[in-house]
Each structure stands twice: as C-alpha cells, then as structure tokens.
Short mmCIF file of N, CA and C in Angstrom, two decimals:
data_model
loop_
_atom_site.label_atom_id
_atom_site.label_comp_id
_atom_site.label_asym_id
_atom_site.label_seq_id
_atom_site.Cartn_x
_atom_site.Cartn_y
_atom_site.Cartn_z
N MET A 13 -14.82 35.98 11.43
CA MET A 13 -13.38 35.86 11.32
C MET A 13 -13.02 35.69 9.84
N LYS A 14 -12.18 36.56 9.36
CA LYS A 14 -11.85 36.62 7.94
C LYS A 14 -11.20 35.33 7.43
N LEU A 15 -10.26 34.78 8.18
CA LEU A 15 -9.57 33.56 7.75
C LEU A 15 -10.54 32.39 7.62
N LYS A 16 -11.43 32.24 8.59
CA LYS A 16 -12.41 31.16 8.52
C LYS A 16 -13.28 31.31 7.28
N GLN A 17 -13.67 32.55 6.97
CA GLN A 17 -14.49 32.79 5.79
C GLN A 17 -13.72 32.44 4.51
N GLU A 18 -12.43 32.77 4.47
CA GLU A 18 -11.61 32.44 3.30
C GLU A 18 -11.51 30.93 3.11
N LEU A 19 -11.30 30.20 4.20
CA LEU A 19 -11.20 28.75 4.12
C LEU A 19 -12.54 28.14 3.72
N LEU A 20 -13.63 28.66 4.28
CA LEU A 20 -14.95 28.18 3.90
C LEU A 20 -15.22 28.46 2.42
N ASP A 21 -14.83 29.64 1.95
CA ASP A 21 -15.01 29.98 0.53
C ASP A 21 -14.25 29.03 -0.38
N ILE A 22 -13.06 28.63 0.03
CA ILE A 22 -12.28 27.66 -0.75
C ILE A 22 -13.05 26.34 -0.87
N CYS A 23 -13.65 25.91 0.24
CA CYS A 23 -14.44 24.67 0.23
C CYS A 23 -15.67 24.82 -0.67
N LEU A 24 -16.35 25.94 -0.55
CA LEU A 24 -17.55 26.17 -1.36
C LEU A 24 -17.22 26.26 -2.85
N GLN A 25 -16.08 26.87 -3.18
CA GLN A 25 -15.66 26.94 -4.58
C GLN A 25 -15.35 25.55 -5.12
N ASP A 26 -14.72 24.73 -4.29
CA ASP A 26 -14.42 23.36 -4.69
C ASP A 26 -15.71 22.59 -4.98
N VAL A 27 -16.69 22.74 -4.11
CA VAL A 27 -17.96 22.05 -4.28
C VAL A 27 -18.69 22.57 -5.53
N SER A 28 -18.66 23.88 -5.74
CA SER A 28 -19.31 24.46 -6.93
C SER A 28 -18.67 23.93 -8.21
N LYS A 29 -17.36 23.80 -8.19
CA LYS A 29 -16.65 23.27 -9.35
C LYS A 29 -17.06 21.82 -9.61
N ARG A 30 -17.18 21.05 -8.55
CA ARG A 30 -17.60 19.65 -8.69
C ARG A 30 -19.03 19.56 -9.21
N VAL A 31 -19.92 20.43 -8.72
CA VAL A 31 -21.29 20.45 -9.21
C VAL A 31 -21.30 20.73 -10.71
N SER A 32 -20.55 21.73 -11.11
CA SER A 32 -20.48 22.10 -12.52
C SER A 32 -19.94 20.95 -13.38
N ASN A 33 -18.89 20.30 -12.91
CA ASN A 33 -18.31 19.17 -13.64
C ASN A 33 -19.31 18.03 -13.80
N TYR A 34 -20.03 17.70 -12.72
CA TYR A 34 -21.01 16.61 -12.81
C TYR A 34 -22.16 16.99 -13.74
N LYS A 35 -22.62 18.24 -13.66
CA LYS A 35 -23.70 18.68 -14.55
C LYS A 35 -23.27 18.61 -16.01
N ASN A 36 -22.04 19.03 -16.28
CA ASN A 36 -21.52 18.94 -17.66
C ASN A 36 -21.45 17.49 -18.12
N GLU A 37 -20.96 16.62 -17.26
CA GLU A 37 -20.86 15.21 -17.61
C GLU A 37 -22.24 14.61 -17.86
N ILE A 38 -23.21 14.98 -17.03
CA ILE A 38 -24.58 14.48 -17.19
C ILE A 38 -25.15 14.95 -18.53
N SER A 39 -24.93 16.21 -18.87
CA SER A 39 -25.40 16.74 -20.16
C SER A 39 -24.77 15.99 -21.32
N PHE A 40 -23.47 15.75 -21.22
CA PHE A 40 -22.75 15.02 -22.27
C PHE A 40 -23.32 13.60 -22.43
N ILE A 41 -23.55 12.94 -21.31
CA ILE A 41 -24.09 11.57 -21.36
C ILE A 41 -25.49 11.57 -21.98
N LYS A 42 -26.32 12.53 -21.57
CA LYS A 42 -27.67 12.61 -22.14
C LYS A 42 -27.63 12.82 -23.65
N GLU A 43 -26.73 13.69 -24.11
CA GLU A 43 -26.57 13.91 -25.54
C GLU A 43 -26.13 12.63 -26.25
N SER A 44 -25.22 11.90 -25.61
CA SER A 44 -24.74 10.65 -26.20
C SER A 44 -25.87 9.62 -26.28
N ILE A 45 -26.71 9.58 -25.26
CA ILE A 45 -27.85 8.64 -25.26
C ILE A 45 -28.80 9.01 -26.40
N GLU A 46 -29.07 10.30 -26.55
CA GLU A 46 -29.96 10.74 -27.63
C GLU A 46 -29.37 10.38 -28.99
N SER A 47 -28.08 10.53 -29.14
CA SER A 47 -27.42 10.17 -30.41
C SER A 47 -27.53 8.68 -30.65
N ASN A 48 -27.34 7.89 -29.60
CA ASN A 48 -27.42 6.43 -29.74
C ASN A 48 -28.84 5.97 -30.02
N ASP A 49 -29.83 6.73 -29.55
CA ASP A 49 -31.22 6.36 -29.81
C ASP A 49 -31.51 6.36 -31.31
N LYS A 50 -30.75 7.10 -32.07
CA LYS A 50 -30.93 7.15 -33.52
C LYS A 50 -30.35 5.91 -34.20
N ILE A 51 -29.52 5.18 -33.44
CA ILE A 51 -28.91 3.94 -33.95
C ILE A 51 -29.73 2.78 -33.40
N SER A 52 -30.21 1.94 -34.24
CA SER A 52 -31.10 0.87 -33.76
C SER A 52 -30.42 -0.50 -33.69
N ASP A 53 -29.13 -0.57 -34.01
CA ASP A 53 -28.47 -1.89 -33.97
C ASP A 53 -28.10 -2.25 -32.53
N GLU A 54 -27.63 -3.49 -32.35
CA GLU A 54 -27.31 -4.00 -31.01
C GLU A 54 -26.19 -3.20 -30.35
N GLU A 55 -25.22 -2.76 -31.12
CA GLU A 55 -24.09 -2.01 -30.55
C GLU A 55 -24.59 -0.74 -29.87
N GLY A 56 -25.55 -0.07 -30.48
CA GLY A 56 -26.12 1.14 -29.89
C GLY A 56 -26.83 0.84 -28.59
N GLU A 57 -27.53 -0.30 -28.54
CA GLU A 57 -28.25 -0.67 -27.33
C GLU A 57 -27.29 -0.95 -26.17
N SER A 58 -26.21 -1.70 -26.44
CA SER A 58 -25.26 -1.99 -25.37
C SER A 58 -24.54 -0.71 -24.94
N GLY A 59 -24.31 0.18 -25.90
CA GLY A 59 -23.70 1.46 -25.58
C GLY A 59 -24.61 2.28 -24.68
N ASN A 60 -25.91 2.22 -24.95
CA ASN A 60 -26.85 2.96 -24.12
C ASN A 60 -26.89 2.43 -22.69
N SER A 61 -26.79 1.12 -22.51
CA SER A 61 -26.83 0.59 -21.15
C SER A 61 -25.62 1.08 -20.34
N LYS A 62 -24.47 1.14 -20.98
CA LYS A 62 -23.28 1.68 -20.31
C LYS A 62 -23.46 3.16 -20.01
N LEU A 63 -24.02 3.89 -20.98
CA LEU A 63 -24.26 5.32 -20.78
C LEU A 63 -25.27 5.54 -19.66
N LEU A 64 -26.30 4.70 -19.59
CA LEU A 64 -27.30 4.84 -18.53
C LEU A 64 -26.68 4.58 -17.16
N GLU A 65 -25.77 3.61 -17.10
CA GLU A 65 -25.04 3.36 -15.84
C GLU A 65 -24.22 4.58 -15.45
N ASP A 66 -23.51 5.15 -16.43
CA ASP A 66 -22.71 6.34 -16.17
C ASP A 66 -23.58 7.52 -15.75
N LEU A 67 -24.74 7.64 -16.37
CA LEU A 67 -25.67 8.71 -16.02
C LEU A 67 -26.12 8.56 -14.57
N GLU A 68 -26.50 7.35 -14.19
CA GLU A 68 -26.95 7.11 -12.83
C GLU A 68 -25.83 7.39 -11.82
N LYS A 69 -24.63 6.96 -12.15
CA LYS A 69 -23.48 7.20 -11.28
C LYS A 69 -23.25 8.70 -11.08
N ASN A 70 -23.27 9.45 -12.18
CA ASN A 70 -23.03 10.89 -12.09
C ASN A 70 -24.16 11.62 -11.38
N LEU A 71 -25.40 11.16 -11.55
CA LEU A 71 -26.52 11.74 -10.81
C LEU A 71 -26.35 11.50 -9.31
N ASN A 72 -25.87 10.31 -8.94
CA ASN A 72 -25.61 10.02 -7.52
C ASN A 72 -24.48 10.91 -6.99
N TYR A 73 -23.42 11.07 -7.77
CA TYR A 73 -22.31 11.94 -7.36
C TYR A 73 -22.80 13.37 -7.17
N LEU A 74 -23.62 13.83 -8.10
CA LEU A 74 -24.16 15.19 -8.02
C LEU A 74 -25.00 15.35 -6.75
N ASN A 75 -25.81 14.35 -6.45
CA ASN A 75 -26.63 14.38 -5.24
C ASN A 75 -25.74 14.46 -3.99
N GLU A 76 -24.66 13.69 -3.97
CA GLU A 76 -23.74 13.72 -2.83
C GLU A 76 -23.08 15.09 -2.68
N VAL A 77 -22.70 15.70 -3.79
CA VAL A 77 -22.05 17.01 -3.74
C VAL A 77 -23.04 18.06 -3.25
N HIS A 78 -24.32 17.92 -3.62
CA HIS A 78 -25.33 18.85 -3.10
C HIS A 78 -25.45 18.71 -1.58
N LYS A 79 -25.36 17.48 -1.09
CA LYS A 79 -25.40 17.25 0.37
C LYS A 79 -24.19 17.89 1.04
N ILE A 80 -23.03 17.81 0.40
CA ILE A 80 -21.82 18.43 0.94
C ILE A 80 -22.00 19.94 1.00
N ARG A 81 -22.60 20.52 -0.04
CA ARG A 81 -22.84 21.96 -0.04
C ARG A 81 -23.76 22.35 1.12
N GLU A 82 -24.82 21.57 1.33
CA GLU A 82 -25.73 21.84 2.45
C GLU A 82 -24.98 21.76 3.77
N TYR A 83 -24.11 20.78 3.89
CA TYR A 83 -23.29 20.60 5.08
C TYR A 83 -22.41 21.82 5.32
N LEU A 84 -21.76 22.31 4.25
CA LEU A 84 -20.91 23.49 4.36
C LEU A 84 -21.72 24.74 4.72
N ASN A 85 -22.94 24.80 4.23
CA ASN A 85 -23.78 25.96 4.52
C ASN A 85 -24.17 26.05 6.00
N ARG A 86 -23.96 24.96 6.73
CA ARG A 86 -24.23 24.99 8.18
C ARG A 86 -23.10 25.64 8.96
N ILE A 87 -21.95 25.85 8.31
CA ILE A 87 -20.80 26.44 9.00
C ILE A 87 -20.99 27.95 9.11
N ASN A 88 -20.88 28.45 10.33
CA ASN A 88 -20.91 29.89 10.56
C ASN A 88 -19.48 30.30 10.91
N PRO A 89 -18.81 31.04 10.01
CA PRO A 89 -17.41 31.39 10.25
C PRO A 89 -17.21 32.34 11.43
N ASN A 90 -18.29 32.91 11.95
CA ASN A 90 -18.17 33.83 13.08
C ASN A 90 -18.26 33.13 14.44
N VAL A 91 -18.60 31.84 14.42
CA VAL A 91 -18.72 31.10 15.67
C VAL A 91 -17.33 30.77 16.21
N VAL A 92 -17.14 31.04 17.50
CA VAL A 92 -15.89 30.69 18.17
C VAL A 92 -16.23 29.66 19.24
N SER A 93 -15.47 28.60 19.27
CA SER A 93 -15.70 27.53 20.23
C SER A 93 -14.37 27.17 20.89
N ASN A 94 -14.42 26.79 22.14
CA ASN A 94 -13.21 26.35 22.85
C ASN A 94 -12.84 24.92 22.49
N THR A 95 -13.80 24.21 21.90
CA THR A 95 -13.55 22.83 21.49
C THR A 95 -13.65 22.72 19.98
N VAL A 96 -13.07 21.65 19.43
CA VAL A 96 -13.05 21.43 17.99
C VAL A 96 -14.45 21.04 17.51
N VAL A 97 -14.99 21.88 16.62
CA VAL A 97 -16.30 21.65 16.02
C VAL A 97 -16.20 21.92 14.52
N LEU A 98 -17.27 21.64 13.80
CA LEU A 98 -17.34 21.95 12.38
C LEU A 98 -17.06 23.44 12.19
N GLY A 99 -16.09 23.77 11.34
CA GLY A 99 -15.72 25.16 11.09
C GLY A 99 -14.57 25.67 11.93
N SER A 100 -14.02 24.83 12.81
CA SER A 100 -12.89 25.26 13.65
C SER A 100 -11.58 25.26 12.87
N ILE A 101 -10.71 26.17 13.25
CA ILE A 101 -9.32 26.13 12.83
C ILE A 101 -8.58 25.57 14.04
N VAL A 102 -7.86 24.48 13.83
CA VAL A 102 -7.16 23.79 14.91
C VAL A 102 -5.67 23.91 14.67
N ILE A 103 -5.01 24.64 15.54
CA ILE A 103 -3.57 24.85 15.41
C ILE A 103 -2.87 23.87 16.33
N THR A 104 -2.05 23.00 15.73
CA THR A 104 -1.26 22.07 16.55
C THR A 104 0.19 22.54 16.53
N ASP A 105 1.03 21.79 17.19
CA ASP A 105 2.45 22.16 17.24
C ASP A 105 3.16 21.98 15.90
N SER A 106 2.49 21.35 14.92
CA SER A 106 3.15 21.17 13.62
C SER A 106 2.26 21.41 12.40
N ILE A 107 0.96 21.25 12.54
CA ILE A 107 0.04 21.38 11.41
C ILE A 107 -1.18 22.19 11.86
N THR A 108 -1.77 22.92 10.91
CA THR A 108 -3.02 23.61 11.20
C THR A 108 -4.12 23.00 10.35
N PHE A 109 -5.21 22.65 11.00
CA PHE A 109 -6.35 22.03 10.34
C PHE A 109 -7.52 23.00 10.27
N TYR A 110 -8.33 22.84 9.23
CA TYR A 110 -9.62 23.51 9.16
C TYR A 110 -10.65 22.39 9.04
N ILE A 111 -11.62 22.38 9.93
CA ILE A 111 -12.59 21.29 9.98
C ILE A 111 -13.80 21.63 9.11
N ALA A 112 -13.91 20.96 7.98
CA ALA A 112 -15.02 21.20 7.06
C ALA A 112 -15.28 19.94 6.23
N ILE A 113 -14.60 19.82 5.09
CA ILE A 113 -14.74 18.67 4.20
C ILE A 113 -13.35 18.09 3.94
N SER A 114 -13.30 16.93 3.35
CA SER A 114 -12.00 16.35 2.99
C SER A 114 -11.52 17.02 1.70
N LYS A 115 -10.56 17.89 1.82
CA LYS A 115 -10.05 18.64 0.66
C LYS A 115 -8.54 18.50 0.55
N GLY A 116 -7.85 18.49 1.69
CA GLY A 116 -6.40 18.42 1.66
C GLY A 116 -5.77 19.76 1.94
N LYS A 117 -4.53 19.88 1.52
CA LYS A 117 -3.71 21.06 1.84
C LYS A 117 -4.05 22.23 0.93
N VAL A 118 -4.23 23.41 1.55
CA VAL A 118 -4.39 24.67 0.82
C VAL A 118 -3.49 25.70 1.49
N THR A 119 -3.17 26.74 0.74
CA THR A 119 -2.34 27.81 1.29
C THR A 119 -3.14 29.11 1.23
N VAL A 120 -3.22 29.78 2.37
CA VAL A 120 -3.89 31.07 2.47
C VAL A 120 -2.93 32.01 3.19
N ASN A 121 -2.65 33.15 2.59
CA ASN A 121 -1.72 34.14 3.18
C ASN A 121 -0.39 33.51 3.57
N ASP A 122 0.15 32.69 2.68
CA ASP A 122 1.44 32.02 2.88
C ASP A 122 1.46 31.03 4.05
N GLU A 123 0.30 30.63 4.53
CA GLU A 123 0.20 29.63 5.59
C GLU A 123 -0.52 28.40 5.04
N ASP A 124 -0.04 27.22 5.43
CA ASP A 124 -0.67 25.98 4.98
C ASP A 124 -1.75 25.54 5.96
N TYR A 125 -2.87 25.09 5.40
CA TYR A 125 -3.98 24.56 6.18
C TYR A 125 -4.39 23.24 5.57
N TYR A 126 -4.70 22.29 6.40
CA TYR A 126 -5.19 21.00 5.93
C TYR A 126 -6.68 20.96 6.21
N ILE A 127 -7.45 21.01 5.13
CA ILE A 127 -8.90 21.00 5.27
C ILE A 127 -9.33 19.53 5.36
N ILE A 128 -9.91 19.20 6.50
CA ILE A 128 -10.30 17.81 6.76
C ILE A 128 -11.76 17.75 7.21
N SER A 129 -12.34 16.61 7.05
CA SER A 129 -13.70 16.35 7.50
C SER A 129 -13.67 15.92 8.97
N ILE A 130 -14.71 16.29 9.69
CA ILE A 130 -14.83 15.85 11.08
C ILE A 130 -15.03 14.33 11.13
N GLN A 131 -15.49 13.73 10.01
CA GLN A 131 -15.69 12.28 9.94
C GLN A 131 -14.41 11.52 9.59
N SER A 132 -13.36 12.25 9.19
CA SER A 132 -12.10 11.58 8.85
C SER A 132 -11.48 10.99 10.12
N PRO A 133 -10.56 10.07 9.97
CA PRO A 133 -9.92 9.49 11.16
C PRO A 133 -9.30 10.54 12.09
N ILE A 134 -8.58 11.51 11.53
CA ILE A 134 -7.97 12.54 12.39
C ILE A 134 -9.05 13.48 12.94
N GLY A 135 -10.08 13.74 12.13
CA GLY A 135 -11.20 14.56 12.60
C GLY A 135 -11.88 13.93 13.80
N GLN A 136 -12.04 12.61 13.76
CA GLN A 136 -12.65 11.90 14.88
C GLN A 136 -11.77 11.96 16.13
N LEU A 137 -10.46 11.95 15.93
CA LEU A 137 -9.54 12.04 17.08
C LEU A 137 -9.63 13.38 17.80
N ILE A 138 -9.83 14.45 17.04
CA ILE A 138 -9.78 15.78 17.66
C ILE A 138 -11.15 16.40 17.90
N LYS A 139 -12.21 15.76 17.39
CA LYS A 139 -13.56 16.28 17.58
C LYS A 139 -13.85 16.48 19.07
N SER A 140 -14.37 17.65 19.41
CA SER A 140 -14.76 18.03 20.77
C SER A 140 -13.58 18.20 21.72
N GLN A 141 -12.35 18.17 21.22
CA GLN A 141 -11.18 18.36 22.07
C GLN A 141 -10.84 19.85 22.18
N SER A 142 -9.95 20.18 23.11
CA SER A 142 -9.60 21.58 23.32
C SER A 142 -8.08 21.75 23.43
N VAL A 143 -7.67 22.98 23.68
CA VAL A 143 -6.25 23.32 23.80
C VAL A 143 -5.58 22.41 24.82
N GLY A 144 -4.40 21.91 24.46
CA GLY A 144 -3.64 21.04 25.35
C GLY A 144 -3.81 19.56 25.04
N TYR A 145 -4.83 19.22 24.27
CA TYR A 145 -5.08 17.82 23.94
C TYR A 145 -3.95 17.29 23.07
N GLN A 146 -3.42 16.12 23.47
CA GLN A 146 -2.36 15.48 22.71
C GLN A 146 -2.91 14.21 22.08
N PHE A 147 -2.48 13.96 20.84
CA PHE A 147 -2.94 12.76 20.15
C PHE A 147 -1.86 12.29 19.20
N GLU A 148 -2.01 11.04 18.79
CA GLU A 148 -1.07 10.46 17.85
C GLU A 148 -1.83 10.02 16.62
N PHE A 149 -1.25 10.29 15.45
CA PHE A 149 -1.86 9.88 14.20
C PHE A 149 -0.76 9.46 13.25
N ASN A 150 -0.87 8.27 12.69
CA ASN A 150 0.13 7.71 11.79
C ASN A 150 1.54 7.78 12.38
N GLY A 151 1.65 7.48 13.65
CA GLY A 151 2.96 7.43 14.30
C GLY A 151 3.55 8.78 14.67
N LYS A 152 2.82 9.86 14.46
CA LYS A 152 3.32 11.19 14.79
C LYS A 152 2.45 11.78 15.90
N SER A 153 3.11 12.43 16.85
CA SER A 153 2.40 13.06 17.96
C SER A 153 2.08 14.51 17.67
N TYR A 154 0.92 14.94 18.12
CA TYR A 154 0.46 16.32 17.94
C TYR A 154 -0.09 16.84 19.27
N LYS A 155 -0.03 18.15 19.43
CA LYS A 155 -0.64 18.79 20.58
C LYS A 155 -1.39 20.02 20.08
N ILE A 156 -2.66 20.12 20.49
CA ILE A 156 -3.46 21.28 20.08
C ILE A 156 -3.00 22.50 20.89
N LYS A 157 -2.56 23.51 20.13
CA LYS A 157 -2.09 24.76 20.76
C LYS A 157 -3.18 25.82 20.80
N ASN A 158 -4.11 25.78 19.83
CA ASN A 158 -5.17 26.78 19.80
C ASN A 158 -6.33 26.26 18.95
N VAL A 159 -7.53 26.67 19.32
CA VAL A 159 -8.74 26.37 18.55
C VAL A 159 -9.43 27.69 18.28
N LEU A 160 -9.58 28.01 17.00
CA LEU A 160 -10.23 29.27 16.61
C LEU A 160 -11.60 29.00 16.02
#
C-alpha cells in the first residue's frame, strides 16, 4: 500500500536524521575531549568529565535510535489487518492515526496523520481493536471507522 509506505518512509527519515545528529554530536564531543587532553590544568579535567557524561548520554541516545530503526524495519507496509497492529492506518471519525513511532502530526497528500507509538496511551487504547470500536481519550470520544 503506497500510503503506508510513505508514512513508514517519513518515520525512517526521521530516525535517520536523529542518527546523523547524534553521530555528529558524538564526533564533536570526542574532538572537544581530545582538545582538552592537551590542557593539563584542573579546568580541563572538570571539562572532560562533563564532556564524558555528554558522550555517554549521546551514545545511549544513539543506541535507542538504532533500536527504533530496528523496530520500524519490522513493519511490512503490505500487511493488511482487521485489527490495529504495528503499521496500521487507523481512521476514526475525527483523526487518522498511523501506528509506528511517536512522531506527531504529518501531512501526506493534503491529509493529516498522527504518527503514534503502539506503546503510547492512545496506542494502548486502540491496540488489537477493530472497526466500530469506540474509545475516549483526553475527554474526547472517537470511533474507529476503518483499519488499513
């Protein structure tokens, strides 16, 4: 299904951008650490400890983004299910969701889609549900009209 592939591509592009940003940040931090290694005073040492913390943080973020990419790679845009699963497009009476990662609102072909994770609160409400299912979220009622 072309639309599912477009939505999946948007998610994959987002993840690729995040990977690139973290790799750039890691490179910058490593360069800063190398520069500080040339400074032997106490200020350089305390600067390095902060940089090492930042390096570890960014390495962890990069690892998480790689896990998200692996998760997205499990989505087959050609799979059609009668119930809400990873990779489903869920059309309600007011909003259309794409079940993948937490990304937010995107527009494809002049239509708005809310890309959400199946682990999100609303994702948990609609997981494994089918057409006709009614639910309430943040005081608003929804009814699933179609699952693609």
